[in-house]
mmCIF file of C-alpha atoms in Angstrom:
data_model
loop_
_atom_site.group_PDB
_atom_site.id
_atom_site.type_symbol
_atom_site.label_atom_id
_atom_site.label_comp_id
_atom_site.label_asym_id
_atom_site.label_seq_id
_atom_site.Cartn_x
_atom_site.Cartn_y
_atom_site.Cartn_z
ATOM 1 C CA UNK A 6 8.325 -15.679 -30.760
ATOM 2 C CA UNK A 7 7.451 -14.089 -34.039
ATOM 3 C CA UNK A 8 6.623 -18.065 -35.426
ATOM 4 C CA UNK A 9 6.117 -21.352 -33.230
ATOM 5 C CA UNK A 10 5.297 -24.720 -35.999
ATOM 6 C CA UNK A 11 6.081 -27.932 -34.633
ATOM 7 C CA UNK A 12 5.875 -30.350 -36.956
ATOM 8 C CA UNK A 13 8.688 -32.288 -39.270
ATOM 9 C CA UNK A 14 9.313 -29.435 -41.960
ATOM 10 C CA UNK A 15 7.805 -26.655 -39.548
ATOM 11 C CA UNK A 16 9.639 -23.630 -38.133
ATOM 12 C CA UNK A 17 10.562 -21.689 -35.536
ATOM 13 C CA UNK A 18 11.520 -18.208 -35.244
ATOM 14 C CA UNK A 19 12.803 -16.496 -32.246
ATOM 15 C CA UNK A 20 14.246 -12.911 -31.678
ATOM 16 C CA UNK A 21 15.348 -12.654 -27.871
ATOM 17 C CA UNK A 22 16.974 -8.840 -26.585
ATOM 18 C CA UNK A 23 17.734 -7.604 -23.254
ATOM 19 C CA UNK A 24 14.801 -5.075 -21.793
ATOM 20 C CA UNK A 25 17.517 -2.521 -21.305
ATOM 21 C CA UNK A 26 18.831 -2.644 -25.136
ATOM 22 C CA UNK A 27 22.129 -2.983 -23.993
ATOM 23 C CA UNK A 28 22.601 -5.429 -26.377
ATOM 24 C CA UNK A 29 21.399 -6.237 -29.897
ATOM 25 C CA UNK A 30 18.856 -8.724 -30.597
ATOM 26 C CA UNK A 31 19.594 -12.304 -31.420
ATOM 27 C CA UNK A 32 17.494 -14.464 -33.811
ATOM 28 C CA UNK A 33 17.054 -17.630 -34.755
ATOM 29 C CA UNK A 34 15.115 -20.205 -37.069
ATOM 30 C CA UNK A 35 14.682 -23.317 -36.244
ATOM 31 C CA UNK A 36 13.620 -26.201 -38.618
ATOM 32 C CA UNK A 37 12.029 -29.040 -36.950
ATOM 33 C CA UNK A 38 12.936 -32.707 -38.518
ATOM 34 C CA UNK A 39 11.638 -35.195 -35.782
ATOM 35 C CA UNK A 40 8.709 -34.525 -33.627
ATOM 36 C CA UNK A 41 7.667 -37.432 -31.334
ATOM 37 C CA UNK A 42 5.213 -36.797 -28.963
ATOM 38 C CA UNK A 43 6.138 -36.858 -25.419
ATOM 39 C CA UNK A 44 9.602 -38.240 -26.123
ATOM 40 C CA UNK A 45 11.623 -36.034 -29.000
ATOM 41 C CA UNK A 46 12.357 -33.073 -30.396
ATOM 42 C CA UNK A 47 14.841 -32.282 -33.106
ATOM 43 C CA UNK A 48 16.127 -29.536 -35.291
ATOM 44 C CA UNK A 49 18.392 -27.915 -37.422
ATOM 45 C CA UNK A 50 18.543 -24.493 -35.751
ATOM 46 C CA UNK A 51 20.473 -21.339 -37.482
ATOM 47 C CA UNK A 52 21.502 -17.678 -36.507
ATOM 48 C CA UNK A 53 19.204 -14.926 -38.745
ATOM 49 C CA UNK A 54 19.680 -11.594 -39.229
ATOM 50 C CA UNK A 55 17.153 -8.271 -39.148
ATOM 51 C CA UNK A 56 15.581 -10.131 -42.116
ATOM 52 C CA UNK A 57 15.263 -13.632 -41.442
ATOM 53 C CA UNK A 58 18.188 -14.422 -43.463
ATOM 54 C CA UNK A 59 20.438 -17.186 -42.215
ATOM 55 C CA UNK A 60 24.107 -15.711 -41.244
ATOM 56 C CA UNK A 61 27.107 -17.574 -42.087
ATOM 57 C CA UNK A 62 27.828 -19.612 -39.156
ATOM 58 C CA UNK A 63 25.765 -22.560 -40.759
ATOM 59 C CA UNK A 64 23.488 -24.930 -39.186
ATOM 60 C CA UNK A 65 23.827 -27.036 -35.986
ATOM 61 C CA UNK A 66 21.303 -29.862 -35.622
ATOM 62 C CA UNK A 67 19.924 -29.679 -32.010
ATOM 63 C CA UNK A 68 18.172 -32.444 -30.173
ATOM 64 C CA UNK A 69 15.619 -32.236 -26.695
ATOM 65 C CA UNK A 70 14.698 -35.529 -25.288
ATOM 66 C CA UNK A 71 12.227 -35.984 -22.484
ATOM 67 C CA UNK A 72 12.519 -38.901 -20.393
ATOM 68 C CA UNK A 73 10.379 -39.909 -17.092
ATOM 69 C CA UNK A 74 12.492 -39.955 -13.358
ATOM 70 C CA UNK A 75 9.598 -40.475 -11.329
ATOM 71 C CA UNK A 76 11.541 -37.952 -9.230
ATOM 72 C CA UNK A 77 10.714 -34.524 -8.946
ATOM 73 C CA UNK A 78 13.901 -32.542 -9.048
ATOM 74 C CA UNK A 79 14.453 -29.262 -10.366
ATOM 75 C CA UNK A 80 18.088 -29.026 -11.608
ATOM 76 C CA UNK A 81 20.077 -28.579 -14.668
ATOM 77 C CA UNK A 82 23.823 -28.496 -15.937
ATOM 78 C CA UNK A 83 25.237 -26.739 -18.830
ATOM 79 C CA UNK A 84 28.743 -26.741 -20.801
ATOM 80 C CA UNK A 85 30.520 -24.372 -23.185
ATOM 81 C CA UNK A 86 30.288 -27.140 -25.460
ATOM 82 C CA UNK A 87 26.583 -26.618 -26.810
ATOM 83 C CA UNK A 88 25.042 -29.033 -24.339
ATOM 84 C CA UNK A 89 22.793 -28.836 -21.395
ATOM 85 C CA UNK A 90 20.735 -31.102 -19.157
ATOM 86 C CA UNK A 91 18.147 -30.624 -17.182
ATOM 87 C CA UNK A 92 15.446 -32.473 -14.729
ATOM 88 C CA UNK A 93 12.437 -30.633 -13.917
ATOM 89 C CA UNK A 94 9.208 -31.450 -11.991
ATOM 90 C CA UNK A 95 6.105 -32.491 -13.075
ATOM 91 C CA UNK A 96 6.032 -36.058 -12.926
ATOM 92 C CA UNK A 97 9.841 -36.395 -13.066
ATOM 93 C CA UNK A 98 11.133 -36.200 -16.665
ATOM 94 C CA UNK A 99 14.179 -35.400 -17.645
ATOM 95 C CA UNK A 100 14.888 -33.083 -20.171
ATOM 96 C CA UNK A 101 18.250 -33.009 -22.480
ATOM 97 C CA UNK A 102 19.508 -30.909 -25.323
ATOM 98 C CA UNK A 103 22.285 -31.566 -27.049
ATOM 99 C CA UNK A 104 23.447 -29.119 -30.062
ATOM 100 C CA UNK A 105 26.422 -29.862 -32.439
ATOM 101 C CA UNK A 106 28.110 -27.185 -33.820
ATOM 102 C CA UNK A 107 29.483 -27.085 -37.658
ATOM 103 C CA UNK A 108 32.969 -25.641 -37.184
ATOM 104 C CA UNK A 109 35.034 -23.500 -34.262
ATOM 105 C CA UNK A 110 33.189 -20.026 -35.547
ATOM 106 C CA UNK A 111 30.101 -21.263 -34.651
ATOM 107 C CA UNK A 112 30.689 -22.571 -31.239
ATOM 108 C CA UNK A 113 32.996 -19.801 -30.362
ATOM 109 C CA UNK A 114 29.273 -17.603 -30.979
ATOM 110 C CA UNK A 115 27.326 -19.796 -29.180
ATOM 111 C CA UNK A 116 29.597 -19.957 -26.544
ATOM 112 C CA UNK A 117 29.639 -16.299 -26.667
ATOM 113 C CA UNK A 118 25.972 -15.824 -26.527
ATOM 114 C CA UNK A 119 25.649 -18.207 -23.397
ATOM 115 C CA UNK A 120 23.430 -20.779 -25.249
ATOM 116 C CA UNK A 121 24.499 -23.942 -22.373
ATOM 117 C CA UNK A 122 23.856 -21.306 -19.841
ATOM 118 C CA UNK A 123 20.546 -19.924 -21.571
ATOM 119 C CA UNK A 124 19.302 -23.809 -21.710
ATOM 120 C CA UNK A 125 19.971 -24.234 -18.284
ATOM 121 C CA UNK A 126 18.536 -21.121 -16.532
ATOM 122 C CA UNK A 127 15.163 -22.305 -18.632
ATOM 123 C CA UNK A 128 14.942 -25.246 -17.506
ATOM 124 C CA UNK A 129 15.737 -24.543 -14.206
ATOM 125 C CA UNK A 130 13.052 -21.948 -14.470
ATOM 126 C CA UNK A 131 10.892 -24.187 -15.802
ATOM 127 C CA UNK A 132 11.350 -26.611 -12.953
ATOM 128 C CA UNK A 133 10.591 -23.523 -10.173
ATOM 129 C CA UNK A 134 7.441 -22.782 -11.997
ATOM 130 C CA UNK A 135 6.231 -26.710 -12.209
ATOM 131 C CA UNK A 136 7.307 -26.859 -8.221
ATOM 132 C CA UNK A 137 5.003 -24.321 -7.636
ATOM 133 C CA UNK A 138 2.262 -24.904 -9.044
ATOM 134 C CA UNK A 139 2.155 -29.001 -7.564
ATOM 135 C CA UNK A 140 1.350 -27.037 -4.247
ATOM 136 C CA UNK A 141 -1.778 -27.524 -3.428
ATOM 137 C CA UNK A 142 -2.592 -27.608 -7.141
ATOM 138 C CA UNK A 143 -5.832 -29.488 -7.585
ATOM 139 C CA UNK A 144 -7.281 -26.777 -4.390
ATOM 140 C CA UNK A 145 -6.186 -23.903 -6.147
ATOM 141 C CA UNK A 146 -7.019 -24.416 -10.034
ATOM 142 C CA UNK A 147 -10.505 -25.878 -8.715
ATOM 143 C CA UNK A 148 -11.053 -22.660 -6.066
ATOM 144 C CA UNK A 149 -10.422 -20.164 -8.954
ATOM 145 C CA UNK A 150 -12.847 -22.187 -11.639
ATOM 146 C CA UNK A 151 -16.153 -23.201 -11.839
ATOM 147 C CA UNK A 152 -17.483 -26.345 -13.373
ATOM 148 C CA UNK A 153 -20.589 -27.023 -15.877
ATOM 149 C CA UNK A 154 -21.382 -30.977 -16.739
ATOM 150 C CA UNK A 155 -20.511 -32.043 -20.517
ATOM 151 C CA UNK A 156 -23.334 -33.968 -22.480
ATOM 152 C CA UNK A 157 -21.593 -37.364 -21.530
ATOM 153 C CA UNK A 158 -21.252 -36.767 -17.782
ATOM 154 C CA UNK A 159 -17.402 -35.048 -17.859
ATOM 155 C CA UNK A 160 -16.472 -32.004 -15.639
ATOM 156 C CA UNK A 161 -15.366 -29.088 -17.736
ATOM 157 C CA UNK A 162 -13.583 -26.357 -15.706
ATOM 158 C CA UNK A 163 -14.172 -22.687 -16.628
ATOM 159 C CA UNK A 164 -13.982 -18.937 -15.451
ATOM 160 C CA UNK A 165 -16.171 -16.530 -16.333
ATOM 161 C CA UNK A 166 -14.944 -12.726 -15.910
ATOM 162 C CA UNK A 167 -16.358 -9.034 -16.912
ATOM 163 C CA UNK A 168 -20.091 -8.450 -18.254
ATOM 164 C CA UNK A 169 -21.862 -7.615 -21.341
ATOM 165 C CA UNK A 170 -22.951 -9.816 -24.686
ATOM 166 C CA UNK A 171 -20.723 -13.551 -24.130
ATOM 167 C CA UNK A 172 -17.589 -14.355 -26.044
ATOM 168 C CA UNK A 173 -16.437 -17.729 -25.621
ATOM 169 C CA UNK A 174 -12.441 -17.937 -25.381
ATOM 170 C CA UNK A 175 -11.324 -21.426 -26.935
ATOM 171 C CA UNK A 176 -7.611 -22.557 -26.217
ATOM 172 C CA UNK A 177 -4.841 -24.128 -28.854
ATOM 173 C CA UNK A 178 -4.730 -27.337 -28.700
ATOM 174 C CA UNK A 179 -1.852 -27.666 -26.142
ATOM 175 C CA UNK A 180 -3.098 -25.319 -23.473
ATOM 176 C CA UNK A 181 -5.087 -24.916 -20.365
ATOM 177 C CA UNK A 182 -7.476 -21.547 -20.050
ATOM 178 C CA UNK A 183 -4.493 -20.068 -18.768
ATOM 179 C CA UNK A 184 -2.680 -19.928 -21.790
ATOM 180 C CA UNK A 185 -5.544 -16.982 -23.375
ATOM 181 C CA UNK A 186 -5.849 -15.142 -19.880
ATOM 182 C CA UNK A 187 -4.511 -12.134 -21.490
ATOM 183 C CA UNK A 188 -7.063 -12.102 -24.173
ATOM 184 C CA UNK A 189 -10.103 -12.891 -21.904
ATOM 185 C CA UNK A 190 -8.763 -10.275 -19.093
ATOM 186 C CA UNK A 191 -8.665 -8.123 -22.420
ATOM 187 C CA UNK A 192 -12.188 -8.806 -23.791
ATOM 188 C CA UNK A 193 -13.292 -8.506 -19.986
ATOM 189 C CA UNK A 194 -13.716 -4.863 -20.685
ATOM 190 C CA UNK A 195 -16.873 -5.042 -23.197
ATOM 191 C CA UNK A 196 -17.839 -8.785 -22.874
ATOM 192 C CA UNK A 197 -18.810 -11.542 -20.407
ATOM 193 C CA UNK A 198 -16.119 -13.462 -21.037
ATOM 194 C CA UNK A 199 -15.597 -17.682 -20.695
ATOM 195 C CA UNK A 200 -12.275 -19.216 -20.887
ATOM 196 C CA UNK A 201 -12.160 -22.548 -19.811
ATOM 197 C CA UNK A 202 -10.005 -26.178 -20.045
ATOM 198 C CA UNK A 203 -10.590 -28.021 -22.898
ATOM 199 C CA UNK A 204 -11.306 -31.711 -21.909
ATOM 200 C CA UNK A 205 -8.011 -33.417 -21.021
ATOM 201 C CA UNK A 206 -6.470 -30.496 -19.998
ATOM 202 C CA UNK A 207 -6.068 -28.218 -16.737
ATOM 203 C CA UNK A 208 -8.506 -28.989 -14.453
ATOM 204 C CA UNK A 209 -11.553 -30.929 -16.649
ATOM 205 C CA UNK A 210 -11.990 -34.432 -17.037
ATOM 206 C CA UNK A 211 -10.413 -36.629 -19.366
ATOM 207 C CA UNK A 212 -12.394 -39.798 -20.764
ATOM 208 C CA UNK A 213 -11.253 -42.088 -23.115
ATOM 209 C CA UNK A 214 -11.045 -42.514 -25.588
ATOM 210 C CA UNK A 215 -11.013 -39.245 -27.344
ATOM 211 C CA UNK A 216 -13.813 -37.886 -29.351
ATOM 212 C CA UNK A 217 -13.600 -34.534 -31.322
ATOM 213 C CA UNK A 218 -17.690 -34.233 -31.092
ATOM 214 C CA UNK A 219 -17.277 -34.599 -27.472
ATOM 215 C CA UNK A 220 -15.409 -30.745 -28.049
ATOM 216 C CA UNK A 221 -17.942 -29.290 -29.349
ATOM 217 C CA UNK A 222 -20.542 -30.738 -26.797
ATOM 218 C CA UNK A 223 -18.593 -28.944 -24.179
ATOM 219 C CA UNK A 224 -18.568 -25.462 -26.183
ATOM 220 C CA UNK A 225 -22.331 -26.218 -25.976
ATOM 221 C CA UNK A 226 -22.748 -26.712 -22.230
ATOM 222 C CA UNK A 227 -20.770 -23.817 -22.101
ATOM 223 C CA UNK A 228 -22.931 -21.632 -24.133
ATOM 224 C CA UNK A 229 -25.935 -22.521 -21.806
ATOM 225 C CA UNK A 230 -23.535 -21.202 -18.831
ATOM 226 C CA UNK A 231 -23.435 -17.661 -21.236
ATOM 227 C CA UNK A 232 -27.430 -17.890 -21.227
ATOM 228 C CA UNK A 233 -27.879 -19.678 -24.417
ATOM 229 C CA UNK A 234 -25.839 -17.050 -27.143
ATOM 230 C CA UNK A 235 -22.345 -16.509 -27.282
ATOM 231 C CA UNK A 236 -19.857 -15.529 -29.568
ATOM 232 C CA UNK A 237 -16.488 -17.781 -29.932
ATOM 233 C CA UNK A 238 -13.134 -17.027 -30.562
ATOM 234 C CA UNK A 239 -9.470 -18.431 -30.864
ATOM 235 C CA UNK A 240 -6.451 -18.655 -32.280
ATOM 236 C CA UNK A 241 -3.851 -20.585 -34.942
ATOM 237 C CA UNK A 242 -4.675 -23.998 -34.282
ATOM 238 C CA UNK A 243 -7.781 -23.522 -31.797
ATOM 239 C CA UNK A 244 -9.798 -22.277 -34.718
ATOM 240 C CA UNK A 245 -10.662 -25.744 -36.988
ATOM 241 C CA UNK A 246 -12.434 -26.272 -33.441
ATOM 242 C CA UNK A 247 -13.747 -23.231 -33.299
ATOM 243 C CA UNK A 248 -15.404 -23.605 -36.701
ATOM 244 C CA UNK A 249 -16.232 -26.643 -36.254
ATOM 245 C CA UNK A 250 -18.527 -25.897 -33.203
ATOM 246 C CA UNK A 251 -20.265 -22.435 -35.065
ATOM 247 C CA UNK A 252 -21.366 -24.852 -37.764
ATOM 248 C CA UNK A 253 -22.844 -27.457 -35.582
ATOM 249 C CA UNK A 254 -24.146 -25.488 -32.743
ATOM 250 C CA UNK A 255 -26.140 -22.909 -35.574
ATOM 251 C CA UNK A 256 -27.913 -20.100 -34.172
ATOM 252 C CA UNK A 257 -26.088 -20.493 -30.597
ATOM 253 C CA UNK A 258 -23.096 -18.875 -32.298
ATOM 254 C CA UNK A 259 -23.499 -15.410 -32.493
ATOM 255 C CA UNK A 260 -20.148 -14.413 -34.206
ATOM 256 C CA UNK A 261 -16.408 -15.477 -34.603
ATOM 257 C CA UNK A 262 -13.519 -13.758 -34.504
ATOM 258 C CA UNK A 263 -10.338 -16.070 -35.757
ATOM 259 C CA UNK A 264 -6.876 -14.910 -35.271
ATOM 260 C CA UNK A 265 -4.252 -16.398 -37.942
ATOM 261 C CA UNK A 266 -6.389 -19.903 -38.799
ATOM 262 C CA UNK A 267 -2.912 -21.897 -39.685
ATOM 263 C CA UNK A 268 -4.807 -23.670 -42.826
ATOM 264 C CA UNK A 269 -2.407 -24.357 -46.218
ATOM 265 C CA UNK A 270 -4.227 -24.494 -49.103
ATOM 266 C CA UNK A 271 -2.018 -23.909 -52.103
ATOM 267 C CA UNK A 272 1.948 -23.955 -52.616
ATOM 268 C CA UNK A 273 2.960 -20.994 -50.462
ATOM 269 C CA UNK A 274 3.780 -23.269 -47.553
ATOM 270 C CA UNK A 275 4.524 -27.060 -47.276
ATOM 271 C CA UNK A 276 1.758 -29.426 -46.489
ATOM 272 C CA UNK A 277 2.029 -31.183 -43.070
ATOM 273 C CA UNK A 278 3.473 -34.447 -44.236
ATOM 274 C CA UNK A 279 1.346 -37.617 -44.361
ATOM 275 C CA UNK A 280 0.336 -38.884 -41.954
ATOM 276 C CA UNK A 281 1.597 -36.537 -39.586
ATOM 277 C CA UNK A 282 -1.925 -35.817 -38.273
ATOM 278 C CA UNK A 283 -3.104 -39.028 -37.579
ATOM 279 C CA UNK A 284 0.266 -39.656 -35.452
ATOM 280 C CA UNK A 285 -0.039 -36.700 -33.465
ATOM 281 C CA UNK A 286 -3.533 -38.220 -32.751
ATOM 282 C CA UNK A 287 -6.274 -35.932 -30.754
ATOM 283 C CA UNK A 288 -3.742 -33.057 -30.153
ATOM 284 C CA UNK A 289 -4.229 -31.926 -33.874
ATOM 285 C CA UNK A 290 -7.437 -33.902 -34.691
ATOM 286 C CA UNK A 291 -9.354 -30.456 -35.315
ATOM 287 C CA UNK A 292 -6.725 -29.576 -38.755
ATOM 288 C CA UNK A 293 -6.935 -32.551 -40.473
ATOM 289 C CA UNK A 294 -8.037 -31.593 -44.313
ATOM 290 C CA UNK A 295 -7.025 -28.313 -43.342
ATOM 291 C CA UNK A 296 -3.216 -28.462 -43.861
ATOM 292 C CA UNK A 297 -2.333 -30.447 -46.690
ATOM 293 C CA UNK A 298 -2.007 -27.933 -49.736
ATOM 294 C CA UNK A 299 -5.387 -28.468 -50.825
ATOM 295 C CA UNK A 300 -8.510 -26.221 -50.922
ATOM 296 C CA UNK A 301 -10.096 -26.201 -47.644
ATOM 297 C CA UNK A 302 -13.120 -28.829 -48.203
ATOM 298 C CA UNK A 303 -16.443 -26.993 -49.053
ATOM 299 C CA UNK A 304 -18.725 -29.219 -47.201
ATOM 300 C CA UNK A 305 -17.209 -29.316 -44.062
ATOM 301 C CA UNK A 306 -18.352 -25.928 -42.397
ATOM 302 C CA UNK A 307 -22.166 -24.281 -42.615
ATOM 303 C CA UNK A 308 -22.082 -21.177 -40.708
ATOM 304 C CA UNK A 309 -24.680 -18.118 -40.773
ATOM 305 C CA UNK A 310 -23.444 -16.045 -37.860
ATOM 306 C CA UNK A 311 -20.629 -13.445 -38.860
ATOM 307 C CA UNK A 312 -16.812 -14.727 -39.512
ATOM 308 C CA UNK A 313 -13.771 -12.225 -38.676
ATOM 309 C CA UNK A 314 -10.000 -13.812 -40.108
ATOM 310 C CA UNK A 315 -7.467 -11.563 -38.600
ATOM 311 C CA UNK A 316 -4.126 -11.918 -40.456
ATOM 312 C CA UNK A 317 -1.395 -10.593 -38.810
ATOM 313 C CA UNK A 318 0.263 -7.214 -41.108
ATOM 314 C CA UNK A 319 3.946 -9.369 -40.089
ATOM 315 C CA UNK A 320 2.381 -12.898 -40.682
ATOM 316 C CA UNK A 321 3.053 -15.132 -43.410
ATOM 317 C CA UNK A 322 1.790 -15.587 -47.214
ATOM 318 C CA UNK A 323 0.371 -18.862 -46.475
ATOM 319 C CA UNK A 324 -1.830 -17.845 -43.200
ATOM 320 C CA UNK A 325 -3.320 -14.886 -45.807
ATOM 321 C CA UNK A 326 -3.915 -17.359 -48.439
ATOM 322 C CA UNK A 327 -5.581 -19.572 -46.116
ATOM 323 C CA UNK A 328 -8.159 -16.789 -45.013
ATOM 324 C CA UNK A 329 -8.915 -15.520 -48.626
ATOM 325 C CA UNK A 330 -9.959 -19.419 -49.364
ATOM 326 C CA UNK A 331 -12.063 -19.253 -46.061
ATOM 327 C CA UNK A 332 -13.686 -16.331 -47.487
ATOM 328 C CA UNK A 333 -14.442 -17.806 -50.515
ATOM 329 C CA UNK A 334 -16.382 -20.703 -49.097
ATOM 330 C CA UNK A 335 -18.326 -19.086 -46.068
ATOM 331 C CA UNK A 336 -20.931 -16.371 -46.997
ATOM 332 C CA UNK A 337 -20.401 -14.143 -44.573
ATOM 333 C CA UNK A 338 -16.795 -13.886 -43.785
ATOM 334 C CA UNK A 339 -14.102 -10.299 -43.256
ATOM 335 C CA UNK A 340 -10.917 -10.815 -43.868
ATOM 336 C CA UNK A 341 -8.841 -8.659 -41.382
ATOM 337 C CA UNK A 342 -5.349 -6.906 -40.797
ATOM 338 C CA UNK A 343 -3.807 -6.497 -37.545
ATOM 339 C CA UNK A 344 -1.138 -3.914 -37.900
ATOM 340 C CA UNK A 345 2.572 -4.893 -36.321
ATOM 341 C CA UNK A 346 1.550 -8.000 -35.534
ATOM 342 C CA UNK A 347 2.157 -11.814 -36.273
ATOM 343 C CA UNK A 348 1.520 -15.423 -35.550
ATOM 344 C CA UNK A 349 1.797 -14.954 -31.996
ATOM 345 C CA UNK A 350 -0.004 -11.751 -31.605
ATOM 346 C CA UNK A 351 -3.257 -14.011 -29.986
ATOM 347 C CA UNK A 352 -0.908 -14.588 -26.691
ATOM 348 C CA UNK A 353 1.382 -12.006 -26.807
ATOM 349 C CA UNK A 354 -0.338 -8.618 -28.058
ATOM 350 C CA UNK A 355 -3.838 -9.471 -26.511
ATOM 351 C CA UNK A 356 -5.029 -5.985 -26.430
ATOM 352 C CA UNK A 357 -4.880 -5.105 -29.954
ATOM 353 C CA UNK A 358 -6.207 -8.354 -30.718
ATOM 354 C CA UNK A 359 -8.986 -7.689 -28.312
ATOM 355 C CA UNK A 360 -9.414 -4.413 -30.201
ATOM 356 C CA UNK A 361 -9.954 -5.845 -33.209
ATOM 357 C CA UNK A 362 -12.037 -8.133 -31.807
ATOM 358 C CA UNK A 363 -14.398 -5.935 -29.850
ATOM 359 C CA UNK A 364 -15.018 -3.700 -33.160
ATOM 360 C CA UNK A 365 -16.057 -6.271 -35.037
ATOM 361 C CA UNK A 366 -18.380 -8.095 -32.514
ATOM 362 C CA UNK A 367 -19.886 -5.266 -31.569
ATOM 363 C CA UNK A 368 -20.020 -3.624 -35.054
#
């Protein structure tokens, strides 16, 4: 996943290649142009070569809808045509995606490729993974985590691995702890290490309705946990939060390390369009003013400890124009370079990120 932005306008780029190499990567970019929460997902999705260039087999509009069962099935259909259906557990929602193909040449590659089948075989996946984890769920998130009580009484779930000074590890905004176990396992090595579930997600408590400040009360009680100091880090969309809790917490912060803050502050991207924020609601509540082609607000951040912004060497303009203009309004921020790496290098390259991160912490 070289770049993952779902929003109307956003993009997605994909590059998928058998371990073996017996065959040749195939890439895509997706453009997303409807993105309902919980209910729809649509795009125009094209073939791309080494470069990112579309090929000529033109665009074919693709559509995922998720739809509660109240069953708890795990099984999914496919046709030659483009189209697959699936049902998988959690809940009981059924999910559909339907693809429509410009002319014959097209649909004789997808066919060719196996998209139907590829759809399928996820989702059916996806459905073995969900199965699993209902078993005994609530035992065996709760037996692996421990818990520290949030300033207004809610349960925050947490793991705390390795030894040495503390980095807190905070989660994108659509993920459990899990999702930055490679990066904590990583960091491990040279740091007492906290990963944890934000409120509302995994196994911590949810009260409504949502507060941002409620956030950064948690990263608090979570600091205490750490012994009162702790560094933070996070990554793409986790780091508006992340900021936001070095500037209120002060002197608790001991450093940051942000990898690939997704700000847009000039032309070089597309501003999220209005009101997208405010209808996505508490899942992106920590990037609004932060993504709307404008210079990041100068008021909104006072921060002493030291700042790393890691752009990856593969990432795009607008993430490095973002982290120049966060360096200009912060006194004491490094812009960084991660060599080979890109948007997704956070979750998917977590040593070298860890790296990074450990040379600059520790200085």
């Amino acid at each position: 996943m070289h770049e993952m932005d779902v929003r109307p306008g956003g993009r997605r780029r994909f590059e998928i290649a058998p371990v073996d190499g017996s065959a040749a990567p195939v890439r895509s970019i997706a453009t997303y142009t409807t993105v309902v929460e919980r209910r729809e997902l649509a795009y125009d999705d094209v073939f791309a070569d080494e470069a990112w260039q579309p090929d000529d087999t033109g665009a074919f509009p693709t559509s995922v809808t998720f739809t509660s069962t109240g069953t708890s099935t795990g099984t999914s259909t496919g046709t030659s045509t483009g189209t697959s259906t699936g049902t998988s557990t959690g809940g009981g929602c059924a999910v559909s995606v339907a693809a429509r193909f410009p002319d014959g040449q097209a649909l004789q590659r997808a066919v060719e490729l196996q998209m139907a089948e590829g759809y399928a075989e996820a989702l059916d996946r996806l459905g073995g993974l969900l199965d699993a984890s209902s078993i005994n769920e609530g035992e065996t998130i709760m037996s692996e985590l421990s818990t520290v009580t949030s300033a207004d009484g809610t349960t925050i779930a947490y793991s705390k691995t390795g030894s040495g000074p503390a980095v807190i590890v905070i989660s994108n905004v659509a993920e459990d702890h899990t999702g930055v176990a490679g990066v904590a396992e990583a960091l491990s090595k040279d740091f007492t290490v906290i990963s944890f579930d934000r409120r509302g997600r995994g196994a911590s408590g949810d009260p409504q309705p949502y507060d941002p400040a409620r956030e950064i009360e948690d990263i608090a009680a979570l600091i205490e946990v750490a012994g009162g100091t702790a560094a933070l880090t996070s990554g793409s969309g986790g780091c508006g939060l992340t900021l936001d809790a070095a500037s209120a917490l002060g002197d608790r912060v001991t450093g940051l390390y942000l990898y690939e803050p997704p700000f847009i502050v000039d032309g070089s991207r597309s501003p999220a369009p209005a009101g997208y924020v405010e209808h996505q609601r508490a899942l992106v509540t920590e990037v609004r003013g932060l993504q709307d082609g404008r210079p990041l607000p100068a008021d909104r951040w006072s921060i002493k400890a030291p700042i790393a912004v890691a752009v990856g060497a593969n990432g795009e303009d607008f993430i490095r124009a973002g982290a120049r203009a966060l360096a200009a309004i912060l006194p004491n921020v490094t812009v960084l370079t991660l060599a080979d790496q890109d948007h997704s290098a956070f979750w998917t390259a977590p040593e070298p990120v860890a790296e990074q991160a450990r040379a600059f912490l520790l200085g």
